[in-house]
mmCIF file of N, CA and C in Angstrom:
data_model
loop_
_atom_site.group_PDB
_atom_site.id
_atom_site.type_symbol
_atom_site.label_atom_id
_atom_site.label_comp_id
_atom_site.label_asym_id
_atom_site.label_seq_id
_atom_site.Cartn_x
_atom_site.Cartn_y
_atom_site.Cartn_z
ATOM 1 N N MET A 17 76.782 -103.792 12.097
ATOM 2 C CA MET A 17 76.239 -102.476 12.357
ATOM 3 C C MET A 17 75.237 -102.155 11.259
ATOM 4 N N GLY A 18 74.032 -101.793 11.651
ATOM 5 C CA GLY A 18 72.993 -101.510 10.688
ATOM 6 C C GLY A 18 72.943 -100.052 10.270
ATOM 7 N N ILE A 19 72.119 -99.779 9.293
ATOM 8 C CA ILE A 19 72.010 -98.431 8.746
ATOM 9 C C ILE A 19 71.485 -97.431 9.784
ATOM 10 N N ARG A 20 70.580 -97.880 10.650
ATOM 11 C CA ARG A 20 70.065 -96.980 11.697
ATOM 12 C C ARG A 20 71.167 -96.609 12.683
ATOM 13 N N HIS A 21 71.954 -97.605 13.068
ATOM 14 C CA HIS A 21 73.058 -97.349 14.000
ATOM 15 C C HIS A 21 74.038 -96.355 13.378
ATOM 16 N N THR A 22 74.393 -96.586 12.130
ATOM 17 C CA THR A 22 75.303 -95.694 11.416
ATOM 18 C C THR A 22 74.737 -94.287 11.364
ATOM 19 N N PHE A 23 73.470 -94.176 10.995
ATOM 20 C CA PHE A 23 72.826 -92.857 10.909
ATOM 21 C C PHE A 23 72.886 -92.132 12.246
ATOM 22 N N ILE A 24 72.516 -92.800 13.324
ATOM 23 C CA ILE A 24 72.466 -92.166 14.642
ATOM 24 C C ILE A 24 73.859 -91.745 15.096
ATOM 25 N N GLN A 25 74.858 -92.608 14.922
ATOM 26 C CA GLN A 25 76.228 -92.248 15.305
ATOM 27 C C GLN A 25 76.688 -91.011 14.541
ATOM 28 N N ASN A 26 76.408 -90.985 13.232
ATOM 29 C CA ASN A 26 76.816 -89.845 12.422
ATOM 30 C C ASN A 26 76.023 -88.592 12.785
ATOM 31 N N LEU A 27 74.741 -88.743 13.033
ATOM 32 C CA LEU A 27 73.917 -87.598 13.429
ATOM 33 C C LEU A 27 74.485 -86.956 14.690
ATOM 34 N N LYS A 28 74.738 -87.764 15.707
ATOM 35 C CA LYS A 28 75.287 -87.235 16.967
ATOM 36 C C LYS A 28 76.635 -86.563 16.735
ATOM 37 N N TYR A 29 77.497 -87.233 15.983
ATOM 38 C CA TYR A 29 78.843 -86.703 15.742
ATOM 39 C C TYR A 29 78.786 -85.360 15.014
ATOM 40 N N TYR A 30 78.076 -85.313 13.889
ATOM 41 C CA TYR A 30 78.056 -84.086 13.094
ATOM 42 C C TYR A 30 77.260 -82.971 13.772
ATOM 43 N N ARG A 31 76.266 -83.323 14.574
ATOM 44 C CA ARG A 31 75.538 -82.299 15.349
ATOM 45 C C ARG A 31 76.496 -81.639 16.328
ATOM 46 N N LYS A 32 77.273 -82.460 17.025
ATOM 47 C CA LYS A 32 78.230 -81.916 17.994
ATOM 48 C C LYS A 32 79.347 -81.146 17.287
ATOM 49 N N GLN A 33 79.812 -81.653 16.133
ATOM 50 C CA GLN A 33 80.832 -80.949 15.355
ATOM 51 C C GLN A 33 80.356 -79.568 14.924
ATOM 52 N N ALA A 34 79.054 -79.466 14.655
ATOM 53 C CA ALA A 34 78.475 -78.183 14.240
ATOM 54 C C ALA A 34 78.216 -77.274 15.440
ATOM 55 N N GLY A 35 78.460 -77.803 16.639
ATOM 56 C CA GLY A 35 78.241 -77.005 17.845
ATOM 57 C C GLY A 35 76.778 -76.826 18.187
ATOM 58 N N LEU A 36 75.962 -77.789 17.767
ATOM 59 C CA LEU A 36 74.523 -77.684 18.000
ATOM 60 C C LEU A 36 74.066 -78.637 19.096
ATOM 61 N N THR A 37 73.220 -78.147 19.956
ATOM 62 C CA THR A 37 72.542 -79.008 20.912
ATOM 63 C C THR A 37 71.359 -79.642 20.190
ATOM 64 N N GLN A 38 70.721 -80.597 20.824
ATOM 65 C CA GLN A 38 69.502 -81.163 20.243
ATOM 66 C C GLN A 38 68.464 -80.060 20.043
ATOM 67 N N GLU A 39 68.400 -79.150 21.001
ATOM 68 C CA GLU A 39 67.428 -78.053 20.928
ATOM 69 C C GLU A 39 67.680 -77.150 19.722
ATOM 70 N N LYS A 40 68.961 -76.798 19.502
ATOM 71 C CA LYS A 40 69.299 -75.920 18.375
ATOM 72 C C LYS A 40 69.058 -76.607 17.038
ATOM 73 N N LEU A 41 69.389 -77.890 16.949
ATOM 74 C CA LEU A 41 69.124 -78.621 15.713
ATOM 75 C C LEU A 41 67.624 -78.684 15.465
ATOM 76 N N ALA A 42 66.873 -78.964 16.498
ATOM 77 C CA ALA A 42 65.414 -79.022 16.369
ATOM 78 C C ALA A 42 64.861 -77.697 15.849
ATOM 79 N N GLU A 43 65.372 -76.604 16.366
ATOM 80 C CA GLU A 43 64.963 -75.273 15.910
ATOM 81 C C GLU A 43 65.247 -75.103 14.426
ATOM 82 N N LYS A 44 66.473 -75.455 14.027
ATOM 83 C CA LYS A 44 66.891 -75.271 12.631
ATOM 84 C C LYS A 44 66.044 -76.081 11.655
ATOM 85 N N ILE A 45 65.610 -77.262 12.060
ATOM 86 C CA ILE A 45 64.838 -78.095 11.129
ATOM 87 C C ILE A 45 63.331 -78.032 11.420
ATOM 88 N N GLU A 46 62.971 -77.151 12.343
ATOM 89 C CA GLU A 46 61.571 -76.917 12.686
ATOM 90 C C GLU A 46 60.863 -78.196 13.145
ATOM 91 N N MET A 47 61.536 -78.889 14.062
ATOM 92 C CA MET A 47 60.973 -80.089 14.675
ATOM 93 C C MET A 47 61.097 -79.899 16.185
ATOM 94 N N SER A 48 60.532 -80.827 16.924
ATOM 95 C CA SER A 48 60.621 -80.721 18.382
ATOM 96 C C SER A 48 61.941 -81.309 18.883
ATOM 97 N N THR A 49 62.373 -80.808 20.010
ATOM 98 C CA THR A 49 63.567 -81.349 20.658
ATOM 99 C C THR A 49 63.347 -82.819 21.001
ATOM 100 N N ALA A 50 62.143 -83.157 21.387
ATOM 101 C CA ALA A 50 61.814 -84.547 21.722
ATOM 102 C C ALA A 50 62.027 -85.448 20.508
ATOM 103 N N TYR A 51 61.716 -84.957 19.315
ATOM 104 C CA TYR A 51 61.899 -85.750 18.102
ATOM 105 C C TYR A 51 63.384 -86.045 17.876
ATOM 106 N N ILE A 52 64.233 -85.030 18.064
ATOM 107 C CA ILE A 52 65.678 -85.229 17.913
ATOM 108 C C ILE A 52 66.158 -86.237 18.950
ATOM 109 N N GLY A 53 65.710 -86.081 20.168
ATOM 110 C CA GLY A 53 66.071 -87.021 21.235
ATOM 111 C C GLY A 53 65.633 -88.437 20.919
ATOM 112 N N ASP A 54 64.428 -88.572 20.394
ATOM 113 C CA ASP A 54 63.918 -89.901 20.025
ATOM 114 C C ASP A 54 64.752 -90.522 18.903
ATOM 115 N N MET A 55 65.172 -89.690 17.947
ATOM 116 C CA MET A 55 66.016 -90.212 16.867
ATOM 117 C C MET A 55 67.335 -90.704 17.438
ATOM 118 N N GLU A 56 67.942 -89.886 18.290
ATOM 119 C CA GLU A 56 69.251 -90.252 18.834
ATOM 120 C C GLU A 56 69.155 -91.428 19.804
ATOM 121 N N ALA A 57 67.976 -91.663 20.339
ATOM 122 C CA ALA A 57 67.763 -92.815 21.221
ATOM 123 C C ALA A 57 67.300 -94.037 20.426
ATOM 124 N N ARG A 58 67.251 -93.902 19.098
ATOM 125 C CA ARG A 58 66.851 -94.978 18.179
ATOM 126 C C ARG A 58 65.394 -95.379 18.319
ATOM 127 N N GLU A 59 64.583 -94.466 18.798
ATOM 128 C CA GLU A 59 63.156 -94.757 18.928
ATOM 129 C C GLU A 59 62.366 -94.308 17.699
ATOM 130 N N ARG A 60 62.963 -93.432 16.914
ATOM 131 C CA ARG A 60 62.316 -92.949 15.689
ATOM 132 C C ARG A 60 63.358 -92.868 14.587
ATOM 133 N N PHE A 61 62.884 -92.972 13.357
ATOM 134 C CA PHE A 61 63.767 -92.817 12.212
ATOM 135 C C PHE A 61 63.139 -91.772 11.302
ATOM 136 N N PRO A 62 63.916 -90.796 10.850
ATOM 137 C CA PRO A 62 63.346 -89.693 10.083
ATOM 138 C C PRO A 62 62.975 -90.050 8.649
ATOM 139 N N SER A 63 62.085 -89.244 8.121
ATOM 140 C CA SER A 63 61.711 -89.377 6.706
ATOM 141 C C SER A 63 62.842 -88.818 5.849
ATOM 142 N N ALA A 64 62.768 -89.073 4.560
ATOM 143 C CA ALA A 64 63.776 -88.557 3.624
ATOM 144 C C ALA A 64 63.808 -87.031 3.671
ATOM 145 N N GLU A 65 62.652 -86.413 3.775
ATOM 146 C CA GLU A 65 62.566 -84.943 3.848
ATOM 147 C C GLU A 65 63.297 -84.430 5.096
ATOM 148 N N THR A 66 63.089 -85.097 6.206
ATOM 149 C CA THR A 66 63.741 -84.685 7.449
ATOM 150 C C THR A 66 65.245 -84.911 7.374
ATOM 151 N N ILE A 67 65.669 -85.996 6.746
ATOM 152 C CA ILE A 67 67.099 -86.253 6.569
ATOM 153 C C ILE A 67 67.731 -85.126 5.759
ATOM 154 N N ASP A 68 67.053 -84.681 4.707
ATOM 155 C CA ASP A 68 67.552 -83.555 3.913
ATOM 156 C C ASP A 68 67.684 -82.302 4.773
ATOM 157 N N LYS A 69 66.699 -82.029 5.614
ATOM 158 C CA LYS A 69 66.735 -80.855 6.489
ATOM 159 C C LYS A 69 67.886 -80.950 7.492
ATOM 160 N N ILE A 70 68.072 -82.127 8.054
ATOM 161 C CA ILE A 70 69.152 -82.336 9.016
ATOM 162 C C ILE A 70 70.497 -82.088 8.343
ATOM 163 N N ALA A 71 70.694 -82.682 7.174
ATOM 164 C CA ALA A 71 71.951 -82.516 6.448
ATOM 165 C C ALA A 71 72.208 -81.045 6.131
ATOM 166 N N GLU A 72 71.188 -80.354 5.704
ATOM 167 C CA GLU A 72 71.328 -78.928 5.395
ATOM 168 C C GLU A 72 71.707 -78.148 6.656
ATOM 169 N N ALA A 73 71.057 -78.452 7.763
ATOM 170 C CA ALA A 73 71.342 -77.767 9.030
ATOM 171 C C ALA A 73 72.764 -78.041 9.506
ATOM 172 N N LEU A 74 73.265 -79.240 9.204
ATOM 173 C CA LEU A 74 74.618 -79.618 9.619
ATOM 174 C C LEU A 74 75.670 -79.274 8.570
ATOM 175 N N ASN A 75 75.201 -78.757 7.431
ATOM 176 C CA ASN A 75 76.077 -78.360 6.327
ATOM 177 C C ASN A 75 76.894 -79.545 5.794
ATOM 178 N N ILE A 76 76.202 -80.670 5.617
ATOM 179 C CA ILE A 76 76.810 -81.877 5.052
ATOM 180 C C ILE A 76 75.865 -82.454 4.007
ATOM 181 N N ARG A 77 76.366 -83.364 3.188
ATOM 182 C CA ARG A 77 75.509 -84.071 2.237
ATOM 183 C C ARG A 77 74.702 -85.118 2.998
ATOM 184 N N PRO A 78 73.467 -85.380 2.604
ATOM 185 C CA PRO A 78 72.671 -86.408 3.284
ATOM 186 C C PRO A 78 73.362 -87.767 3.330
ATOM 187 N N SER A 79 74.095 -88.105 2.277
ATOM 188 C CA SER A 79 74.764 -89.410 2.227
ATOM 189 C C SER A 79 75.794 -89.577 3.339
ATOM 190 N N VAL A 80 76.352 -88.478 3.824
ATOM 191 C CA VAL A 80 77.343 -88.546 4.905
ATOM 192 C C VAL A 80 76.718 -89.153 6.160
ATOM 193 N N LEU A 81 75.443 -88.925 6.371
ATOM 194 C CA LEU A 81 74.763 -89.467 7.546
ATOM 195 C C LEU A 81 74.671 -90.993 7.498
ATOM 196 N N PHE A 82 74.865 -91.564 6.320
ATOM 197 C CA PHE A 82 74.779 -93.019 6.165
ATOM 198 C C PHE A 82 76.124 -93.666 5.863
ATOM 199 N N ASP A 83 77.182 -92.862 5.903
ATOM 200 C CA ASP A 83 78.523 -93.361 5.608
ATOM 201 C C ASP A 83 79.054 -94.139 6.806
ATOM 202 N N GLU A 84 79.359 -95.398 6.591
ATOM 203 C CA GLU A 84 79.836 -96.265 7.670
ATOM 204 C C GLU A 84 81.117 -95.727 8.303
ATOM 205 N N PHE A 85 81.889 -94.956 7.544
ATOM 206 C CA PHE A 85 83.120 -94.375 8.064
ATOM 207 C C PHE A 85 82.982 -92.869 8.253
ATOM 208 N N GLY A 86 81.751 -92.417 8.473
ATOM 209 C CA GLY A 86 81.474 -90.988 8.589
ATOM 210 C C GLY A 86 81.869 -90.344 9.897
ATOM 211 N N SER A 87 81.971 -91.107 10.953
ATOM 212 C CA SER A 87 82.348 -90.523 12.242
ATOM 213 C C SER A 87 83.340 -91.433 12.946
ATOM 214 N N PRO A 88 84.103 -90.875 13.865
ATOM 215 C CA PRO A 88 85.054 -91.720 14.606
ATOM 216 C C PRO A 88 84.380 -92.895 15.313
ATOM 217 N N CYS A 89 83.174 -92.693 15.816
ATOM 218 C CA CYS A 89 82.467 -93.788 16.489
ATOM 219 C C CYS A 89 82.193 -94.930 15.522
ATOM 220 N N ASN A 90 81.764 -94.599 14.323
ATOM 221 C CA ASN A 90 81.490 -95.635 13.331
ATOM 222 C C ASN A 90 82.760 -96.308 12.855
ATOM 223 N N ILE A 91 83.832 -95.544 12.727
ATOM 224 C CA ILE A 91 85.103 -96.139 12.331
ATOM 225 C C ILE A 91 85.540 -97.132 13.401
ATOM 226 N N ASN A 92 85.395 -96.739 14.654
ATOM 227 C CA ASN A 92 85.745 -97.622 15.765
ATOM 228 C C ASN A 92 84.898 -98.889 15.741
ATOM 229 N N ASP A 93 83.584 -98.737 15.555
ATOM 230 C CA ASP A 93 82.697 -99.903 15.495
ATOM 231 C C ASP A 93 83.067 -100.820 14.340
ATOM 232 N N SER A 94 83.364 -100.227 13.183
ATOM 233 C CA SER A 94 83.739 -101.025 12.015
ATOM 234 C C SER A 94 85.059 -101.736 12.249
ATOM 235 N N PHE A 95 86.008 -101.036 12.843
ATOM 236 C CA PHE A 95 87.297 -101.641 13.152
ATOM 237 C C PHE A 95 87.104 -102.857 14.049
ATOM 238 N N LYS A 96 86.301 -102.692 15.086
ATOM 239 C CA LYS A 96 86.047 -103.798 16.007
ATOM 240 C C LYS A 96 85.402 -104.971 15.275
ATOM 241 N N LYS A 97 84.446 -104.654 14.428
ATOM 242 C CA LYS A 97 83.745 -105.708 13.694
ATOM 243 C C LYS A 97 84.695 -106.461 12.770
ATOM 244 N N ILE A 98 85.546 -105.733 12.084
ATOM 245 C CA ILE A 98 86.454 -106.346 11.120
ATOM 246 C C ILE A 98 87.576 -107.113 11.810
ATOM 247 N N TYR A 99 88.132 -106.527 12.868
ATOM 248 C CA TYR A 99 89.336 -107.094 13.457
ATOM 249 C C TYR A 99 89.132 -107.849 14.761
ATOM 250 N N ALA A 100 87.940 -107.874 15.293
ATOM 251 C CA ALA A 100 87.701 -108.516 16.590
ATOM 252 C C ALA A 100 88.158 -109.971 16.605
ATOM 253 N N LYS A 101 87.768 -110.735 15.610
ATOM 254 C CA LYS A 101 88.141 -112.155 15.580
ATOM 255 C C LYS A 101 89.645 -112.326 15.417
ATOM 256 N N THR A 102 90.251 -111.513 14.571
ATOM 257 C CA THR A 102 91.691 -111.590 14.359
ATOM 258 C C THR A 102 92.432 -111.263 15.650
ATOM 259 N N ILE A 103 92.010 -110.201 16.304
ATOM 260 C CA ILE A 103 92.642 -109.786 17.555
ATOM 261 C C ILE A 103 92.441 -110.849 18.631
ATOM 262 N N GLN A 104 91.223 -111.386 18.717
ATOM 263 C CA GLN A 104 90.946 -112.423 19.710
ATOM 264 C C GLN A 104 91.842 -113.637 19.481
ATOM 265 N N GLN A 105 91.970 -114.064 18.244
ATOM 266 C CA GLN A 105 92.800 -115.220 17.929
ATOM 267 C C GLN A 105 94.256 -114.936 18.269
ATOM 268 N N ASP A 106 94.725 -113.744 17.912
ATOM 269 C CA ASP A 106 96.103 -113.364 18.180
ATOM 270 C C ASP A 106 96.369 -113.333 19.695
ATOM 271 N N LEU A 107 95.456 -112.741 20.456
ATOM 272 C CA LEU A 107 95.613 -112.695 21.908
ATOM 273 C C LEU A 107 95.568 -114.084 22.522
ATOM 274 N N LYS A 108 94.688 -114.926 21.999
ATOM 275 C CA LYS A 108 94.590 -116.297 22.497
ATOM 276 C C LYS A 108 95.910 -117.030 22.287
ATOM 277 N N GLU A 109 96.471 -116.898 21.084
ATOM 278 C CA GLU A 109 97.738 -117.563 20.782
ATOM 279 C C GLU A 109 98.861 -117.043 21.668
ATOM 280 N N LYS A 110 98.915 -115.740 21.888
ATOM 281 C CA LYS A 110 99.950 -115.158 22.743
ATOM 282 C C LYS A 110 99.788 -115.619 24.186
ATOM 283 N N LEU A 111 98.561 -115.680 24.657
ATOM 284 C CA LEU A 111 98.304 -116.148 26.017
ATOM 285 C C LEU A 111 98.714 -117.607 26.174
ATOM 286 N N GLU A 112 98.331 -118.440 25.208
ATOM 287 C CA GLU A 112 98.707 -119.851 25.254
ATOM 288 C C GLU A 112 100.224 -120.005 25.251
ATOM 289 N N GLN A 113 100.902 -119.209 24.437
ATOM 290 C CA GLN A 113 102.356 -119.267 24.362
ATOM 291 C C GLN A 113 102.984 -118.841 25.697
ATOM 292 N N ALA A 114 102.450 -117.790 26.297
ATOM 293 C CA ALA A 114 102.974 -117.319 27.582
ATOM 294 C C ALA A 114 102.768 -118.353 28.678
ATOM 295 N N VAL A 115 101.607 -118.969 28.708
ATOM 296 C CA VAL A 115 101.318 -120.003 29.708
ATOM 297 C C VAL A 115 102.240 -121.193 29.503
ATOM 298 N N GLU A 116 102.439 -121.577 28.250
ATOM 299 C CA GLU A 116 103.320 -122.702 27.943
ATOM 300 C C GLU A 116 104.750 -122.405 28.388
ATOM 301 N N GLU A 117 105.227 -121.196 28.150
ATOM 302 C CA GLU A 117 106.575 -120.813 28.569
ATOM 303 C C GLU A 117 106.722 -120.891 30.090
ATOM 304 N N VAL A 118 105.715 -120.435 30.807
ATOM 305 C CA VAL A 118 105.744 -120.488 32.275
ATOM 306 C C VAL A 118 105.751 -121.947 32.738
ATOM 307 N N CYS A 119 104.904 -122.754 32.146
ATOM 308 C CA CYS A 119 104.824 -124.173 32.527
ATOM 309 C C CYS A 119 106.114 -124.913 32.226
ATOM 310 N N ASN A 120 106.787 -124.559 31.137
ATOM 311 C CA ASN A 120 108.041 -125.220 30.756
ATOM 312 C C ASN A 120 109.191 -124.886 31.703
ATOM 313 N N GLN A 121 109.032 -123.821 32.480
ATOM 314 C CA GLN A 121 110.084 -123.426 33.421
ATOM 315 C C GLN A 121 110.108 -124.343 34.640
ATOM 316 N N PHE A 122 109.051 -125.092 34.861
ATOM 317 C CA PHE A 122 108.977 -125.936 36.069
ATOM 318 C C PHE A 122 109.165 -127.390 35.755
#
């Protein structure tokens, strides 16, 4: 998961937590609604000045927008990234064991 993905997930999460629509956030930071939409669609990335404005509007520190564990979506993505191989291996072993048990019955 890259920094842009993390930023966008956190932006969406904290915007919704603040009860703001894209339109209301755009108003607060004096940008267009289209700009907010483009950011959330990963078509644009904001300047440092805009990141500061967004954080202020959301009443969070700017660094929170880049925290890999800043939102439930990012925590979920990180969990999948960290544990996907372990889970896959564990499921594979359990499946093989179950198939072997069934085959041994005949």
